[in-house]
PDB file of C-alpha atoms in Angstrom:
ATOM      1  CA  LEU A   1      -9.497 -90.707  39.108  1.00  0.00           C
ATOM      2  CA  GLU A   2     -11.630 -91.973  41.986  1.00  0.00           C
ATOM      3  CA  ILE A   3     -15.139 -93.044  41.041  1.00  0.00           C
ATOM      4  CA  LYS A   4     -17.758 -92.997  43.768  1.00  0.00           C
ATOM      5  CA  PHE A   5     -20.804 -95.086  42.984  1.00  0.00           C
ATOM      6  CA  PRO A   6     -24.145 -94.845  44.793  1.00  0.00           C
ATOM      7  CA  ASN A   7     -25.048 -97.619  47.240  1.00  0.00           C
ATOM      8  CA  GLU A   8     -27.476 -99.152  44.755  1.00  0.00           C
ATOM      9  CA  MET A   9     -26.745 -99.681  41.061  1.00  0.00           C
ATOM     10  CA  LEU A  10     -29.825-100.453  38.979  1.00  0.00           C
ATOM     11  CA  LYS A  11     -28.146-100.603  35.573  1.00  0.00           C
ATOM     12  CA  SER A  12     -26.934-103.705  33.744  1.00  0.00           C
ATOM     13  CA  PRO A  13     -23.143-104.244  33.467  1.00  0.00           C
ATOM     14  CA  ALA A  14     -23.636-103.523  29.759  1.00  0.00           C
ATOM     15  CA  SER A  15     -23.554 -99.845  30.742  1.00  0.00           C
ATOM     16  CA  MET A  16     -20.051-100.298  32.159  1.00  0.00           C
ATOM     17  CA  GLU A  17     -18.959-102.041  28.976  1.00  0.00           C
ATOM     18  CA  VAL A  18     -20.072 -99.012  26.975  1.00  0.00           C
ATOM     19  CA  ALA A  19     -18.251 -96.670  29.373  1.00  0.00           C
ATOM     20  CA  LEU A  20     -15.031 -98.667  29.096  1.00  0.00           C
ATOM     21  CA  GLN A  21     -15.048 -98.187  25.326  1.00  0.00           C
ATOM     22  CA  ALA A  22     -13.499 -94.787  26.082  1.00  0.00           C
ATOM     23  CA  LEU A  23     -10.325 -96.605  27.167  1.00  0.00           C
ATOM     24  CA  HIS A  24      -9.966 -98.314  23.787  1.00  0.00           C
ATOM     25  CA  GLN A  25      -7.409 -96.011  22.164  1.00  0.00           C
ATOM     26  CA  THR A  26      -5.487 -97.629  19.279  1.00  0.00           C
ATOM     27  CA  GLY A  27      -3.678 -94.577  17.887  1.00  0.00           C
ATOM     28  CA  VAL A  28       0.037 -93.927  18.468  1.00  0.00           C
ATOM     29  CA  GLY A  29       0.418 -90.561  16.765  1.00  0.00           C
ATOM     30  CA  PRO A  30       2.720 -89.601  13.882  1.00  0.00           C
ATOM     31  CA  LEU A  31       5.606 -91.844  12.787  1.00  0.00           C
ATOM     32  CA  THR A  32       8.137 -89.331  14.146  1.00  0.00           C
ATOM     33  CA  ASP A  33       6.749 -89.870  17.653  1.00  0.00           C
ATOM     34  CA  VAL A  34       6.842 -93.652  17.236  1.00  0.00           C
ATOM     35  CA  TYR A  35      10.392 -93.943  15.893  1.00  0.00           C
ATOM     36  CA  PHE A  36      12.153 -91.003  17.560  1.00  0.00           C
ATOM     37  CA  LYS A  37      10.264 -90.704  20.863  1.00  0.00           C
ATOM     38  CA  GLY A  38       9.309 -94.346  21.355  1.00  0.00           C
ATOM     39  CA  ARG A  39       5.623 -93.544  21.701  1.00  0.00           C
ATOM     40  CA  VAL A  40       3.243 -96.484  22.176  1.00  0.00           C
ATOM     41  CA  ARG A  41      -0.512 -96.861  22.552  1.00  0.00           C
ATOM     42  CA  GLN A  42      -1.954 -95.337  25.701  1.00  0.00           C
ATOM     43  CA  TRP A  43      -2.843 -97.653  28.532  1.00  0.00           C
ATOM     44  CA  ALA A  44      -5.033 -97.390  31.600  1.00  0.00           C
ATOM     45  CA  SER A  45      -5.719 -99.278  34.802  1.00  0.00           C
ATOM     46  CA  LEU A  46      -8.942-100.212  36.592  1.00  0.00           C
ATOM     47  CA  GLU A  47      -8.214-100.457  40.305  1.00  0.00           C
ATOM     48  CA  LEU A  48     -10.151-101.755  43.304  1.00  0.00           C
ATOM     49  CA  VAL A  49      -8.540-100.799  46.594  1.00  0.00           C
ATOM     50  CA  SER A  50      -9.287-101.669  50.194  1.00  0.00           C
ATOM     51  CA  ASP A  51      -7.747 -99.522  52.907  1.00  0.00           C
ATOM     52  CA  GLY A  52      -8.612-101.352  56.085  1.00  0.00           C
ATOM     53  CA  GLY A  53     -12.049-102.342  54.744  1.00  0.00           C
ATOM     54  CA  LYS A  54     -12.818 -99.021  53.054  1.00  0.00           C
ATOM     55  CA  VAL A  55     -13.316 -99.854  49.371  1.00  0.00           C
ATOM     56  CA  HIS A  56     -12.367 -97.426  46.613  1.00  0.00           C
ATOM     57  CA  PHE A  57     -12.682 -97.577  42.807  1.00  0.00           C
ATOM     58  CA  TYR A  58     -10.054 -95.871  40.663  1.00  0.00           C
ATOM     59  CA  VAL A  59      -9.220 -95.424  36.991  1.00  0.00           C
ATOM     60  CA  TRP A  60      -5.607 -94.528  36.250  1.00  0.00           C
ATOM     61  CA  CYS A  61      -5.194 -92.856  32.849  1.00  0.00           C
ATOM     62  CA  PHE A  62      -3.121 -90.395  30.831  1.00  0.00           C
ATOM     63  CA  LYS A  63      -4.013 -86.767  31.482  1.00  0.00           C
ATOM     64  CA  ASP A  64      -5.254 -86.132  27.940  1.00  0.00           C
ATOM     65  CA  ALA A  65      -7.673 -89.083  28.275  1.00  0.00           C
ATOM     66  CA  ARG A  66      -9.319 -87.763  31.430  1.00  0.00           C
ATOM     67  CA  LYS A  67     -12.071 -85.743  29.778  1.00  0.00           C
ATOM     68  CA  THR A  68     -13.028 -88.605  27.446  1.00  0.00           C
ATOM     69  CA  ILE A  69     -13.249 -91.073  30.328  1.00  0.00           C
ATOM     70  CA  GLU A  70     -15.222 -88.747  32.592  1.00  0.00           C
ATOM     71  CA  THR A  71     -17.706 -88.001  29.802  1.00  0.00           C
ATOM     72  CA  ALA A  72     -18.158 -91.703  29.033  1.00  0.00           C
ATOM     73  CA  PHE A  73     -18.775 -92.636  32.683  1.00  0.00           C
ATOM     74  CA  TYR A  74     -21.149 -89.750  33.406  1.00  0.00           C
ATOM     75  CA  ALA A  75     -23.131 -90.571  30.240  1.00  0.00           C
ATOM     76  CA  GLN A  76     -23.834 -94.088  31.535  1.00  0.00           C
ATOM     77  CA  PHE A  77     -23.976 -93.332  35.270  1.00  0.00           C
ATOM     78  CA  PRO A  78     -25.258 -89.756  35.835  1.00  0.00           C
ATOM     79  CA  ASN A  79     -25.447 -90.219  39.634  1.00  0.00           C
ATOM     80  CA  ILE A  80     -21.767 -91.083  40.217  1.00  0.00           C
ATOM     81  CA  GLU A  81     -18.988 -88.754  41.384  1.00  0.00           C
ATOM     82  CA  ILE A  82     -15.546 -88.546  39.753  1.00  0.00           C
ATOM     83  CA  HIS A  83     -12.650 -86.534  41.103  1.00  0.00           C
ATOM     84  CA  GLU A  84      -8.874 -86.576  40.843  1.00  0.00           C
ATOM     85  CA  ALA A  85      -7.312 -88.377  43.787  1.00  0.00           C
ATOM     86  CA  PRO A  86      -3.728 -88.691  45.048  1.00  0.00           C
ATOM     87  CA  ASP A  87      -1.858 -91.942  44.456  1.00  0.00           C
ATOM     88  CA  TYR A  88      -3.033 -94.205  47.269  1.00  0.00           C
ATOM     89  CA  ALA A  89       0.216 -96.211  47.127  1.00  0.00           C
ATOM     90  CA  LEU A  90       2.566 -93.298  47.860  1.00  0.00           C
ATOM     91  CA  PRO A  91       1.873 -92.970  51.623  1.00  0.00           C
ATOM     92  CA  PHE A  92       2.344 -96.726  52.091  1.00  0.00           C
ATOM     93  CA  HIS A  93       5.945 -97.622  52.899  1.00  0.00           C
ATOM     94  CA  TYR A  94       6.560-101.345  52.846  1.00  0.00           C
ATOM     95  CA  GLU A  95       8.524-102.477  55.894  1.00  0.00           C
ATOM     96  CA  PRO A  96       9.294-106.240  55.799  1.00  0.00           C
ATOM     97  CA  GLU A  97       9.687-106.433  59.581  1.00  0.00           C
ATOM     98  CA  LYS A  98       6.275-104.798  60.069  1.00  0.00           C
ATOM     99  CA  TYR A  99       4.153-105.983  57.140  1.00  0.00           C
ATOM    100  CA  LYS A 100       3.819-109.300  55.382  1.00  0.00           C
ATOM    101  CA  PHE A 101       2.226-110.430  52.125  1.00  0.00           C
ATOM    102  CA  ALA A 102      -0.779-112.623  52.865  1.00  0.00           C
ATOM    103  CA  LYS A 103      -0.670-114.381  49.491  1.00  0.00           C
ATOM    104  CA  PHE A 104       0.074-113.829  45.849  1.00  0.00           C
ATOM    105  CA  SER A 105      -0.207-115.971  42.767  1.00  0.00           C
ATOM    106  CA  HIS A 106       0.710-116.153  39.100  1.00  0.00           C
ATOM    107  CA  MET A 107      -2.112-117.168  36.783  1.00  0.00           C
ATOM    108  CA  ILE A 108      -1.636-118.654  33.323  1.00  0.00           C
ATOM    109  CA  LEU A 109      -4.010-119.560  30.503  1.00  0.00           C
ATOM    110  CA  THR A 110      -5.089-123.196  30.336  1.00  0.00           C
ATOM    111  CA  LYS A 111      -6.461-122.877  26.806  1.00  0.00           C
ATOM    112  CA  ALA A 112      -5.734-120.845  23.687  1.00  0.00           C
ATOM    113  CA  ASP A 113      -5.975-117.070  24.120  1.00  0.00           C
ATOM    114  CA  ALA A 114      -9.055-117.016  21.878  1.00  0.00           C
ATOM    115  CA  TYR A 115     -11.173-118.610  24.630  1.00  0.00           C
ATOM    116  CA  PRO A 116     -12.825-115.740  26.539  1.00  0.00           C
ATOM    117  CA  ILE A 117     -13.397-115.603  30.271  1.00  0.00           C
ATOM    118  CA  LYS A 118     -16.944-115.670  31.601  1.00  0.00           C
ATOM    119  CA  THR A 119     -18.642-112.303  31.385  1.00  0.00           C
ATOM    120  CA  TYR A 120     -21.850-110.787  32.712  1.00  0.00           C
ATOM    121  CA  ILE A 121     -23.651-112.270  29.687  1.00  0.00           C
ATOM    122  CA  ASP A 122     -22.854-115.798  30.903  1.00  0.00           C
ATOM    123  CA  TYR A 123     -24.417-114.856  34.250  1.00  0.00           C
ATOM    124  CA  GLY A 124     -27.600-113.583  32.580  1.00  0.00           C
ATOM    125  CA  LEU A 125     -26.984-109.991  33.647  1.00  0.00           C
ATOM    126  CA  ASP A 126     -27.381-108.663  30.098  1.00  0.00           C
ATOM    127  CA  ASN A 127     -31.134-109.148  30.536  1.00  0.00           C
ATOM    128  CA  ASP A 128     -31.128-106.739  33.500  1.00  0.00           C
ATOM    129  CA  PRO A 129     -32.846-109.104  35.971  1.00  0.00           C
ATOM    130  CA  LYS A 130     -34.596-107.942  39.110  1.00  0.00           C
ATOM    131  CA  GLU A 131     -32.316-107.244  42.064  1.00  0.00           C
ATOM    132  CA  GLU A 132     -33.330-110.410  43.938  1.00  0.00           C
ATOM    133  CA  TYR A 133     -32.374-112.574  40.925  1.00  0.00           C
ATOM    134  CA  LYS A 134     -29.005-111.010  40.199  1.00  0.00           C
ATOM    135  CA  ASN A 135     -25.881-113.144  40.492  1.00  0.00           C
ATOM    136  CA  ASP A 136     -23.217-110.453  40.296  1.00  0.00           C
ATOM    137  CA  PRO A 137     -19.730-112.000  40.010  1.00  0.00           C
ATOM    138  CA  ILE A 138     -18.047-108.871  41.430  1.00  0.00           C
ATOM    139  CA  ALA A 139     -19.993-109.142  44.724  1.00  0.00           C
ATOM    140  CA  PRO A 140     -17.590-111.675  46.369  1.00  0.00           C
ATOM    141  CA  VAL A 141     -14.619-109.434  45.475  1.00  0.00           C
ATOM    142  CA  ILE A 142     -16.242-106.357  47.026  1.00  0.00           C
ATOM    143  CA  GLU A 143     -17.276-108.409  50.061  1.00  0.00           C
ATOM    144  CA  TYR A 144     -13.680-109.561  50.565  1.00  0.00           C
ATOM    145  CA  LEU A 145     -12.251-106.049  50.188  1.00  0.00           C
ATOM    146  CA  GLY A 146     -14.783-104.739  52.693  1.00  0.00           C
ATOM    147  CA  SER A 147     -13.873-107.423  55.235  1.00  0.00           C
ATOM    148  CA  LEU A 148     -10.280-106.279  55.774  1.00  0.00           C
ATOM    149  CA  LYS A 149      -9.271-104.998  59.178  1.00  0.00           C
ATOM    150  CA  PRO A 150      -7.560-101.664  59.980  1.00  0.00           C
ATOM    151  CA  GLY A 151      -3.950-101.803  58.858  1.00  0.00           C
ATOM    152  CA  GLU A 152      -4.675-104.350  56.119  1.00  0.00           C
ATOM    153  CA  HIS A 153      -4.472-103.370  52.457  1.00  0.00           C
ATOM    154  CA  ALA A 154      -5.525-105.029  49.199  1.00  0.00           C
ATOM    155  CA  TRP A 155      -4.939-103.588  45.739  1.00  0.00           C
ATOM    156  CA  ILE A 156      -6.369-105.072  42.548  1.00  0.00           C
ATOM    157  CA  GLN A 157      -5.043-103.435  39.387  1.00  0.00           C
ATOM    158  CA  ILE A 158      -6.277-104.491  35.934  1.00  0.00           C
ATOM    159  CA  MET A 159      -4.082-103.068  33.194  1.00  0.00           C
ATOM    160  CA  LEU A 160      -5.727-102.239  29.872  1.00  0.00           C
ATOM    161  CA  GLN A 161      -4.268-101.405  26.481  1.00  0.00           C
ATOM    162  CA  ALA A 162      -6.143-101.488  23.191  1.00  0.00           C
ATOM    163  CA  HIS A 163      -5.220-104.373  20.898  1.00  0.00           C
ATOM    164  CA  ALA A 164      -4.468-103.635  17.252  1.00  0.00           C
ATOM    165  CA  LYS A 165      -2.834-105.138  14.207  1.00  0.00           C
ATOM    166  CA  GLU A 166       0.718-103.827  14.403  1.00  0.00           C
ATOM    167  CA  GLY A 167       2.963-102.987  11.457  1.00  0.00           C
ATOM    168  CA  LEU A 168       5.444-100.301  10.460  1.00  0.00           C
ATOM    169  CA  ASN A 169       3.185 -97.556  11.777  1.00  0.00           C
ATOM    170  CA  TYR A 170       3.553 -99.117  15.238  1.00  0.00           C
ATOM    171  CA  GLY A 171       7.328 -99.454  15.003  1.00  0.00           C
ATOM    172  CA  ARG A 172       7.324-103.162  14.110  1.00  0.00           C
ATOM    173  CA  ILE A 173       9.359-104.520  11.199  1.00  0.00           C
ATOM    174  CA  ILE A 174       7.497-107.836  11.309  1.00  0.00           C
ATOM    175  CA  THR A 175       3.721-107.382  11.220  1.00  0.00           C
ATOM    176  CA  LYS A 176       1.853-108.656  14.254  1.00  0.00           C
ATOM    177  CA  PRO A 177      -1.577-109.919  13.088  1.00  0.00           C
ATOM    178  CA  ASP A 178      -4.862-109.090  14.726  1.00  0.00           C
ATOM    179  CA  TRP A 179      -5.981-111.602  17.380  1.00  0.00           C
ATOM    180  CA  LYS A 180      -9.239-112.233  15.518  1.00  0.00           C
ATOM    181  CA  VAL A 181      -7.419-114.388  12.948  1.00  0.00           C
ATOM    182  CA  ALA A 182      -6.309-116.802  15.694  1.00  0.00           C
ATOM    183  CA  ALA A 183      -9.829-116.773  17.201  1.00  0.00           C
ATOM    184  CA  LYS A 184     -11.406-117.769  13.892  1.00  0.00           C
ATOM    185  CA  GLU A 185      -8.819-120.537  13.509  1.00  0.00           C
ATOM    186  CA  GLU A 186      -9.806-121.834  16.946  1.00  0.00           C
ATOM    187  CA  ILE A 187     -13.477-121.950  15.900  1.00  0.00           C
ATOM    188  CA  LYS A 188     -12.471-123.865  12.768  1.00  0.00           C
ATOM    189  CA  LYS A 189     -10.450-126.285  14.891  1.00  0.00           C
ATOM    190  CA  ILE A 190     -13.425-127.009  17.167  1.00  0.00           C
ATOM    191  CA  ILE A 191     -15.721-127.693  14.211  1.00  0.00           C
ATOM    192  CA  GLU A 192     -13.259-129.850  12.265  1.00  0.00           C
ATOM    193  CA  LYS A 193     -11.164-131.596  14.937  1.00  0.00           C
ATOM    194  CA  GLU A 194     -13.004-131.428  18.255  1.00  0.00           C
ATOM    195  CA  ALA A 195     -16.441-132.378  16.975  1.00  0.00           C
ATOM    196  CA  HIS A 196     -18.275-135.062  18.959  1.00  0.00           C
ATOM    197  CA  ILE A 197     -19.160-136.835  15.709  1.00  0.00           C
ATOM    198  CA  LYS A 198     -16.494-136.851  13.005  1.00  0.00           C
ATOM    199  CA  PRO A 199     -17.674-135.905   9.493  1.00  0.00           C
ATOM    200  CA  GLU A 200     -17.866-138.578   6.837  1.00  0.00           C
ATOM    201  CA  LYS A 201     -15.117-138.781   4.264  1.00  0.00           C
ATOM    202  CA  ASP A 202     -15.263-136.091   1.566  1.00  0.00           C
ATOM    203  CA  LYS A 203     -17.987-134.257   3.516  1.00  0.00           C
ATOM    204  CA  PRO A 204     -17.420-130.880   5.200  1.00  0.00           C
ATOM    205  CA  ALA A 205     -17.577-130.576   8.986  1.00  0.00           C
ATOM    206  CA  SER A 206     -20.921-129.415  10.347  1.00  0.00           C
ATOM    207  CA  MET A 207     -22.095-127.575  13.467  1.00  0.00           C
ATOM    208  CA  MET A 208     -24.651-130.367  13.859  1.00  0.00           C
ATOM    209  CA  ALA A 209     -21.826-132.698  14.933  1.00  0.00           C
ATOM    210  CA  LEU A 210     -20.971-130.549  17.938  1.00  0.00           C
ATOM    211  CA  THR A 211     -22.160-130.940  21.507  1.00  0.00           C
ATOM    212  CA  ASP A 212     -24.203-128.170  23.112  1.00  0.00           C
ATOM    213  CA  THR A 213     -21.161-127.174  25.178  1.00  0.00           C
ATOM    214  CA  GLN A 214     -18.984-126.864  22.067  1.00  0.00           C
ATOM    215  CA  LYS A 215     -21.650-124.739  20.402  1.00  0.00           C
ATOM    216  CA  GLU A 216     -21.725-122.441  23.445  1.00  0.00           C
ATOM    217  CA  VAL A 217     -17.927-122.125  23.331  1.00  0.00           C
ATOM    218  CA  ILE A 218     -18.030-121.148  19.657  1.00  0.00           C
ATOM    219  CA  LYS A 219     -20.803-118.675  20.405  1.00  0.00           C
ATOM    220  CA  SER A 220     -18.758-117.043  23.181  1.00  0.00           C
ATOM    221  CA  ILE A 221     -15.615-116.826  21.010  1.00  0.00           C
ATOM    222  CA  ASP A 222     -17.642-115.370  18.153  1.00  0.00           C
ATOM    223  CA  ARG A 223     -19.231-112.839  20.515  1.00  0.00           C
ATOM    224  CA  SER A 224     -15.827-111.725  21.806  1.00  0.00           C
ATOM    225  CA  ILE A 225     -14.574-111.185  18.245  1.00  0.00           C
ATOM    226  CA  GLU A 226     -17.188-108.470  17.821  1.00  0.00           C
ATOM    227  CA  LYS A 227     -15.999-106.588  20.912  1.00  0.00           C
ATOM    228  CA  SER A 228     -13.162-104.112  21.230  1.00  0.00           C
ATOM    229  CA  ALA A 229     -10.124-106.029  22.455  1.00  0.00           C
TER     230      ALA A 229
END
């Protein structure tokens, strides 16, 4: 699905977060589908594409999720356009003697998975500031995509699949716990082991012993626990 946004967006990114809730599908169907057909949770992809400087926004999804996604996006952004588009990658035939990869990289986590990345809240965009005070982190990405020359292509694809506690109903013999357990353990570790001031003997660890930065980290982890993973 190609999503065409107007030139000016006046809404906070919180509206997009609400729209993306439609992609959070944890169900896998009946056990017969799981064990005999190998069915797994649906997934989707958010894609930013530059075709020679022309920037496009796409959402790839399963056909039966289309109506839900369209409804969610139109509810938050009534002035956008959504239509089914052909796969932009199909016409592109990679020829090593003609094309070359400019660069690619493999990113890994430097901390435990419980630590969230910076979001629009960390940039103050949840308060819906005036246009001249906005510091939109997606702006440099769009600027780069728009700067490509004819014949140059850039594709950014962010794969999404709802996270859930997995057990027999998901086809797993060994239960895979929910990520929130590990996140809470990380908060406990910061309070008890990473505190700036160690607690006295026989006294429980306290938030008062943490630095302001550590408190902000705990706050961000706690905030992410409340969101749909």
